[in-house]
Amino acid sequence: MDSHSAQGIRFGPFRLLITERLLEKDGEPVALGSRALDILITLVERAGDVIDKKDLIARVWPNVTVDESSLRVHLAALRKVLGDGGAETRYIVNIPGRGYCFVAPIARQASATIAPPPAAKPQPSERSRRLPPRLMRMVGRDELIRELAGQIENRKLVTIHGPGGIGKTTTAIAIGHALLADFDGGVYFVDLGLISDPTLVPGSLASVLGIPVQSSDTGAAVVNFLRGRRTLLILDSCEHVIDMVAGLAERIIQEAPHVSIIATSREPLRSEGEHVHRLSPLQSPPDDAELTTEQTLSFPAAHLLVERAMASNHQFKLDDMDAPIVAEICRKLDGIALAIELAAGRISTHGLHETAALLDQRMKLLWRGRRTASPRHQTMTATLDWSYELISERERTVLRRLSIFVGAFTLEAAQAVASDDTLDLIEVTDALEQLASKSLISTANASEASTRYRLLDTTRAYARAKLDELGETPSVNRRHALYWQRRLERAHANKVIAGQSEASETRPEDLGNIRAALEYSLSEHGDHDLGIALAAAAAPLFTNFSLLSECYQWTGQALSLLSEDTRDTRYEMELQAAFGHAMMFTRGNSNKALAALTKGLQLAEQLKDRFYQFRLLSDLHMFRLRTGRFYDTLALAQRAKAVAEDIADPVGLSAAHRLLSSAHHLVGNQAEARTHLETWQPPPSQIADTSAFNAGRVPRIGLSRVLWLLGLPDQAVRAAEIADEDANHVKSPVPVCIVTIWGASVYSWIGDWTTVDARADRLIAFAQKYSLDPHIAVGIGIKGMVLIQRGETERGVTLLRDSLTKLRTDRYELYAPGLSLALAEGLGICGRVDDGLAVINETIAIVNSNGGSLDLPEQLRIKGTLLLLAGDQGAAEEAFRYSLDLAEKQSALSWQLRTATSLAHLKTRQGDGIAACETLANIYGRFTEGFDTTDLRAAKSLLNETSATRTAEALKPQASCPRRASSSPAEM
């Protein structure tokens, strides 16, 4: 029995105390029969190994003859107690024709001779998922882990440096677990071995951090996200992308002071502030002493060898006669953990003495005659050579072919890639099991519904070299790419047909394999038609994981390789759609993005693909909205509604009403906008992320603005508050920004500038976190508006100019008209009336050329105000009357009130205010709420001063929410 077992083995909510023969669940004893407990102990002691049924029966019923039915009965009782069998609770699996295997991750408490590092406080499960599980058996690194964990606080960047197979990753993961509580769960593991292109390093880190990056500068997005956060990053396997990692790590440490980084690499990063720890081999017994078994096992290398040998064969025993042999093996393996584990796997097959003899025969010259600058690397090569020669030819073939995978893979994937005319699926499966049992392949995520496998990095590199030597790489590459193309297409089909999420079949850790498949198939010597199909299938995945820059890269490359066979096909439609979408969000609202979306829509119409027609109409609607072409958005929304009606899908129809509501609102049809907003229903949560219409659960963003324009200020404020609450459940950052911006406009209209200022700060911080540059610019513009209201007019004007310059450079016109309004008014306050008129006239011209907008009445009113300052009362009155008529056509009662107030002031000063005040009184009388807001108070004050023909009772304020008073233009 393992010495660790005396102190307990944990898995899931359970703790198994072998010595006490006790099973606990959440600290409470669990009733379990004696035979079932024996079965559990036997399986857990050899977790991850397949135990033959006969061996299991012999262990549980020694010296008793029983048949397999008894074993099945007790296993059924054991599984019932464990709650085994659900998708999320798999502990014991039956390997047909082989036996049983305990597959859940386990954690063993350390033995008395090797104390573990202090255990981290229990953390929520979602936090620990950011880290791979601790290695079940970790030997010889406990003091080091404690030491490095204690240094992280002061040494912000620590690189664990050493050769392959020495245990760098294992050590880093253990440190991460030890520091989970210190970092409040903010520990993230980034496996850089999954990528080969250094430019993908920032995107991989962003994906692990969960940052939906929509910017071309992914590194900046990562830094912005981490700034102010207490976080520990573990960057694993940096050597092949070291320049990119070094620069990014240095930038993070400099700009995010609460972030610490642990890097593992075969060479130092050489970054500023880096502290390098060279990981030493495990200490081996000396060769000049005769040691007892107990003394030998006090050395970590021997401890690991014996422990792994016992895990492979529970009958293995070590006595004092064998101790020198163990010591000799450890010394010859230079204390390298991977080499020791590989050797231990052979002991179960060949025995201790024969293993030592084989070791001498295969490696003596390498160790004693060729000590070079990287001796441990040579040792690993020799170790793998030896292991490779000991396995069967079929196992060698499968191992070579599986080296094509980057990171983890499933049995299905292994079968698809490793099988061909010479190897069938059963042979591949058997070889995979044999390789796993011999430690050449390890299992990952064994507790999930589908076990995943992976080759250790060193083993993979070795096997890949063999694949290249034998000329098998092209054919295996093609099968690998073909598998991922079919798997991604299957995931998309399930999404459309069954409403499943693509992410349910494909996960972030699969991206490494998808990238590798794309690199091969789109390369000079690749299968371009396959690559085009694969890029089209992979594009939705990159979008779902917010890797839009990468989506832009792959789809653009695939489009450049279109052939006669792939042009004007569904593949091109999907590529154009994804390329245009990604380009719009990462490269701006360019004509090239518009051309791609337009071409995609043409193909969708040719192919009669209604779902893609709706998707592309939605993207074109977004493009036109962002560029200020509001009447174009109305036409596109109407086309989308027709498509949704043709499909007769309620989710699609609801999504069409959402498009129509924003289009009508922006062109100034407020009554229509309200109708569509009330018709639109966000889809249920189970549909939100899987609908073919991409109808996410976004709030009714425009409702608060529509209500204010219709003359319902109190309801508008409440709608803004509800939109804020709903935004807490939105995954995408863009709708959250829009909620913040449009809510700020409502608070500015009612005069609550304290709330507007707070929203501007919140918007800027949030947009910086996700590198949403246009929204940062809008936030700066809103800050400029606040400064003007506080009397800091020159500063406010400067911020507004900066904001508008940035937005127009990016062709992001959605918010430009409202910000231009504020700029024109600010210039007028500064006495620069001509400049203000130039700004407002240019804004009105742009808006009219685009078909008008909701705030055109307010633009005309501000123009009239500036004309008054210029002394042209006739032109001012004309602008006011034009504004009043347009506001009435738009059903914008609040714009009417503002303009009527301005007109009544003008006519009163001219001595001819009766008619204007009557008009104002009639408009005022149509309000039923909001009487404590700025505009209504100003209107009432003017009416009282001019003794208008309204009774005092008619002008009596009704109940409303108190708001801080101020006057300002609208902010779009």
XYZ file of C-alpha atoms in Angstrom, residues 207-591:
385
model
C -9.050 33.494 -24.713
C -7.981 31.933 -21.377
C -8.803 35.174 -19.558
C -12.223 35.250 -21.227
C -11.648 38.599 -22.938
C -13.906 39.005 -26.006
C -11.310 41.012 -27.941
C -12.684 43.111 -30.790
C -9.510 45.047 -31.571
C -6.511 44.468 -33.803
C -4.173 45.082 -30.824
C -4.889 42.006 -28.728
C -1.856 42.627 -26.498
C -3.273 45.995 -25.471
C -6.604 44.359 -24.713
C -4.896 41.861 -22.414
C -2.983 44.577 -20.587
C -6.094 46.727 -20.230
C -8.040 43.796 -18.832
C -5.341 42.949 -16.282
C -4.681 46.527 -15.191
C -5.883 46.851 -11.576
C -6.574 43.095 -11.185
C -4.779 40.794 -8.757
C -3.906 37.894 -11.009
C -1.357 35.094 -11.382
C -0.606 34.003 -14.947
C 1.152 30.702 -15.673
C 2.619 30.834 -19.189
C 3.641 27.278 -20.014
C 6.053 26.083 -22.734
C 7.365 29.463 -23.871
C 10.547 28.402 -25.653
C 9.178 28.289 -29.228
C 7.456 31.699 -28.969
C 9.880 33.248 -26.506
C 10.379 36.673 -28.103
C 6.648 37.403 -28.155
C 6.167 36.068 -24.616
C 9.108 38.081 -23.287
C 7.777 41.347 -24.672
C 4.206 40.727 -23.556
C 5.252 39.599 -20.070
C 7.437 42.658 -19.618
C 4.580 44.934 -20.698
C 2.112 43.256 -18.350
C 4.454 43.539 -15.366
C 5.110 47.218 -16.088
C 1.509 48.267 -16.686
C -0.460 45.888 -14.452
C 1.221 46.166 -11.024
C -0.979 43.592 -9.297
C -0.208 40.799 -11.794
C 2.435 38.110 -11.219
C 3.714 35.726 -13.886
C 5.232 32.252 -13.738
C 6.746 31.172 -17.053
C 8.108 27.728 -17.926
C 10.698 27.560 -20.662
C 13.779 25.714 -21.839
C 15.548 29.060 -21.909
C 15.128 32.279 -19.892
C 12.852 35.002 -21.263
C 15.521 37.653 -20.631
C 12.814 40.206 -19.783
C 13.305 43.138 -17.468
C 12.530 42.161 -13.881
C 12.742 38.430 -14.597
C 13.909 36.056 -11.860
C 15.101 32.753 -13.305
C 14.944 29.525 -11.333
C 16.709 26.638 -12.983
C 14.837 23.495 -12.056
C 17.284 20.857 -10.869
C 16.873 17.148 -11.539
C 15.337 15.051 -8.806
C 18.004 14.047 -6.321
C 19.222 10.482 -6.861
C 20.952 8.115 -4.403
C 24.758 8.330 -4.508
C 26.757 5.534 -6.116
C 29.318 5.189 -3.329
C 27.127 3.894 -0.556
C 25.125 0.818 0.262
C 21.672 2.031 1.192
C 18.692 0.293 2.699
C 15.275 0.451 1.110
C 14.182 3.187 3.500
C 17.305 5.249 2.813
C 16.965 4.820 -0.941
C 13.347 5.974 -0.904
C 14.325 9.154 0.921
C 15.765 10.384 -2.405
C 13.022 11.879 -4.633
C 14.183 10.195 -7.858
C 14.050 6.732 -6.251
C 10.765 7.551 -4.561
C 9.240 8.502 -7.936
C 10.590 5.399 -9.688
C 9.262 3.000 -7.097
C 5.919 4.793 -6.754
C 5.295 4.735 -10.515
C 6.419 1.124 -10.760
C 3.950 0.191 -8.030
C 1.226 2.147 -9.838
C 1.887 0.081 -12.963
C 2.038 -3.217 -11.068
C 0.719 -3.427 -7.511
C 2.663 -6.690 -6.999
C 5.995 -4.899 -7.328
C 7.948 -4.998 -4.053
C 11.246 -3.394 -3.158
C 13.698 -4.906 -0.676
C 17.201 -4.065 0.452
C 18.718 -6.330 -2.228
C 17.012 -4.329 -4.983
C 17.702 -0.876 -3.556
C 21.116 -0.511 -5.303
C 19.496 -1.325 -8.664
C 16.893 1.414 -8.113
C 19.656 3.840 -7.220
C 21.606 2.891 -10.330
C 18.612 3.428 -12.651
C 17.910 6.845 -11.127
C 21.492 7.965 -11.567
C 21.616 6.820 -15.192
C 18.424 8.714 -15.897
C 19.980 11.897 -14.422
C 16.982 12.426 -12.156
C 14.765 13.589 -15.047
C 11.175 12.980 -14.037
C 9.815 11.988 -17.448
C 12.654 9.560 -18.096
C 12.104 7.982 -14.675
C 8.388 7.586 -15.322
C 9.069 5.969 -18.691
C 11.527 3.540 -17.087
C 9.067 2.748 -14.293
C 6.483 1.782 -16.899
C 8.900 -0.835 -18.248
C 9.549 -2.403 -14.832
C 6.057 -3.904 -14.814
C 6.865 -5.649 -18.114
C 10.547 -6.582 -17.816
C 11.240 -6.494 -14.114
C 13.718 -4.336 -12.246
C 16.966 -6.140 -13.157
C 16.151 -6.578 -16.866
C 15.099 -2.931 -17.109
C 18.454 -1.883 -15.715
C 20.197 -4.169 -18.183
C 18.195 -2.817 -21.125
C 19.023 0.673 -19.974
C 22.738 -0.108 -20.172
C 22.454 -1.752 -23.558
C 20.527 1.110 -25.147
C 22.044 4.192 -23.553
C 25.504 3.588 -22.194
C 27.357 5.423 -24.992
C 25.009 8.360 -24.994
C 25.414 8.971 -21.273
C 29.125 8.339 -20.875
C 30.502 9.401 -24.217
C 28.462 12.361 -25.471
C 28.031 14.933 -22.718
C 27.160 18.115 -24.616
C 25.792 21.532 -23.722
C 22.358 20.017 -23.287
C 23.025 16.563 -21.801
C 19.556 16.077 -20.379
C 18.042 16.701 -23.779
C 20.229 13.926 -25.146
C 19.123 11.743 -22.287
C 15.505 12.298 -23.147
C 16.131 11.473 -26.783
C 17.818 8.241 -25.750
C 15.043 7.402 -23.335
C 12.428 7.882 -26.009
C 14.483 5.922 -28.527
C 14.572 3.051 -26.111
C 10.848 3.195 -25.325
C 10.041 3.480 -29.029
C 12.007 0.352 -29.850
C 10.311 -1.647 -27.109
C 6.742 -1.130 -28.376
C 5.125 -3.026 -31.250
C 5.187 -1.806 -34.830
C 1.455 -1.033 -34.696
C 1.947 1.027 -31.547
C 4.824 2.901 -33.162
C 2.659 3.721 -36.170
C -0.166 5.030 -34.001
C 2.229 7.014 -31.796
C 3.771 8.671 -34.854
C 0.400 9.566 -36.293
C -0.960 10.897 -33.018
C 1.988 13.295 -32.813
C 0.124 15.448 -35.332
C -2.206 16.569 -32.534
C -1.503 19.759 -30.629
C -2.625 19.315 -27.031
C -5.439 16.983 -26.061
C -7.531 14.806 -28.367
C -10.422 12.380 -28.064
C -10.648 8.717 -29.001
C -12.809 9.681 -31.971
C -10.140 12.079 -33.196
C -7.396 9.499 -32.717
C -9.348 6.922 -34.701
C -9.995 9.361 -37.546
C -6.372 10.446 -37.856
C -4.447 7.244 -37.104
C -6.576 4.771 -39.047
C -6.174 4.036 -42.764
C -6.156 1.044 -45.105
C -3.496 -0.608 -42.963
C -5.013 0.059 -39.511
C -8.687 -0.227 -38.631
C -10.484 1.578 -35.792
C -10.237 -1.342 -33.371
C -6.498 -1.667 -33.891
C -6.022 2.060 -33.335
C -8.093 1.927 -30.154
C -6.120 -1.022 -28.787
C -2.805 0.637 -29.624
C -3.948 3.844 -27.921
C -4.748 1.931 -24.744
C -1.384 0.187 -24.829
C 0.475 3.467 -25.328
C -1.429 5.025 -22.429
C -0.592 2.114 -20.167
C 3.103 2.489 -21.044
C 3.162 6.218 -20.183
C 3.807 7.279 -23.774
C 0.351 8.845 -23.857
C -1.332 10.410 -20.845
C -5.006 10.945 -20.151
C -6.484 14.357 -19.502
C -9.939 15.310 -18.228
C -10.723 11.708 -17.549
C -13.699 12.676 -15.375
C -15.601 14.109 -18.323
C -18.004 12.252 -20.570
C -15.296 11.828 -23.205
C -11.775 10.998 -22.046
C -9.075 13.089 -23.664
C -5.525 12.007 -24.337
C -2.317 13.878 -25.029
C 1.337 13.267 -25.737
C 3.834 14.938 -23.472
C 5.647 17.648 -25.390
C 8.953 15.811 -25.565
C 7.306 12.587 -26.672
C 5.301 14.443 -29.290
C 8.404 16.130 -30.731
C 10.218 12.790 -30.873
C 7.309 10.977 -32.550
C 6.767 13.863 -34.971
C 10.378 13.594 -36.115
C 9.821 9.886 -36.786
C 6.672 10.751 -38.776
C 8.663 13.169 -40.912
C 11.530 10.705 -41.403
C 9.170 8.068 -42.783
C 7.381 10.512 -45.133
C 3.983 10.004 -43.507
C 3.386 13.626 -42.516
C 1.419 14.829 -45.607
C -1.173 12.039 -45.464
C -1.595 12.318 -41.693
C -1.836 16.105 -41.952
C -4.628 15.762 -44.462
C -6.603 13.294 -42.326
C -6.129 15.611 -39.339
C -7.465 18.632 -41.258
C -10.311 16.603 -42.733
C -11.345 15.414 -39.264
C -11.561 18.959 -37.917
C -13.438 20.206 -40.949
C -16.072 17.489 -40.556
C -16.271 17.892 -36.803
C -16.809 21.653 -37.029
C -19.399 21.255 -39.758
C -21.189 18.710 -37.583
C -21.155 21.135 -34.670
C -22.664 23.870 -36.860
C -25.335 21.507 -38.165
C -26.283 20.575 -34.608
C -26.565 24.263 -33.759
C -28.961 24.976 -36.605
C -30.990 21.783 -36.472
C -31.060 20.834 -32.804
C -30.380 24.163 -31.134
C -27.148 22.907 -29.586
C -24.216 25.190 -28.975
C -21.146 24.767 -31.171
C -19.096 25.174 -28.010
C -20.721 22.012 -26.601
C -18.634 19.945 -29.039
C -15.637 22.221 -29.533
C -13.718 23.878 -26.743
C -10.923 26.457 -26.445
C -8.302 23.730 -26.039
C -9.248 22.467 -29.516
C -8.046 25.698 -31.094
C -4.445 24.492 -31.210
C -5.414 21.555 -33.422
C -7.657 23.705 -35.604
C -4.860 26.223 -36.111
C -2.424 23.442 -37.012
C -4.909 22.028 -39.512
C -5.409 25.465 -41.061
C -1.663 26.097 -41.245
C -1.156 22.865 -43.168
C -4.131 23.061 -45.500
C -3.656 26.738 -46.425
C 0.118 26.432 -46.809
C 1.954 26.349 -50.137
C 2.003 22.541 -50.144
C -1.380 22.026 -48.475
C -4.788 21.008 -49.777
C -6.269 24.440 -50.468
C -9.817 23.305 -51.184
C -9.834 21.436 -47.868
C -8.349 24.510 -46.176
C -11.090 26.721 -47.587
C -13.755 24.373 -46.272
C -11.999 24.158 -42.901
C -11.615 27.943 -42.600
C -15.309 28.376 -43.347
C -16.226 25.801 -40.717
C -13.836 27.252 -38.130
C -14.842 30.907 -38.544
C -17.907 30.721 -36.238
C -15.733 29.150 -33.543
C -13.181 31.970 -33.636
C -16.063 34.442 -33.475
C -17.694 32.647 -30.545
C -14.419 32.756 -28.627
C -14.049 36.486 -29.482
C -10.884 35.828 -31.513
C -11.965 38.210 -34.265
C -8.456 39.193 -35.337
C -7.648 35.532 -35.894
C -10.955 34.996 -37.702
C -10.027 37.896 -39.982
C -6.593 36.347 -40.641
C -7.756 32.821 -41.523
C -10.829 33.791 -43.571
C -8.844 36.396 -45.495
C -6.160 33.827 -46.319
C -8.782 31.307 -47.438
C -10.558 33.871 -49.648
C -7.259 34.610 -51.388
C -6.990 30.921 -52.372
C -10.481 30.448 -53.813
C -10.504 28.201 -56.883
C -13.066 27.715 -59.620
C -14.475 24.807 -57.618
C -14.892 26.826 -54.420
C -15.830 30.248 -55.803
C -19.524 31.216 -55.515
C -20.157 28.248 -53.216
C -21.438 27.984 -49.694
C -17.835 28.030 -48.515
C -17.253 31.458 -50.043
C -20.534 32.705 -48.554
C -19.465 31.653 -45.064
C -15.969 33.071 -45.517
C -17.182 36.426 -46.835
C -19.671 36.730 -43.967
C -17.074 35.965 -41.294
C -14.364 38.079 -42.944
C -16.635 41.119 -43.238
C -17.892 40.770 -39.658
C -14.399 40.356 -38.208
C -12.967 43.182 -40.285
C -15.737 45.578 -39.267
C -14.977 45.086 -35.561
C -11.176 44.872 -35.745
C -10.185 47.066 -38.714
C -13.010 49.610 -38.761
C -15.950 50.312 -41.039
C -14.048 50.060 -44.313
C -15.332 49.637 -47.852
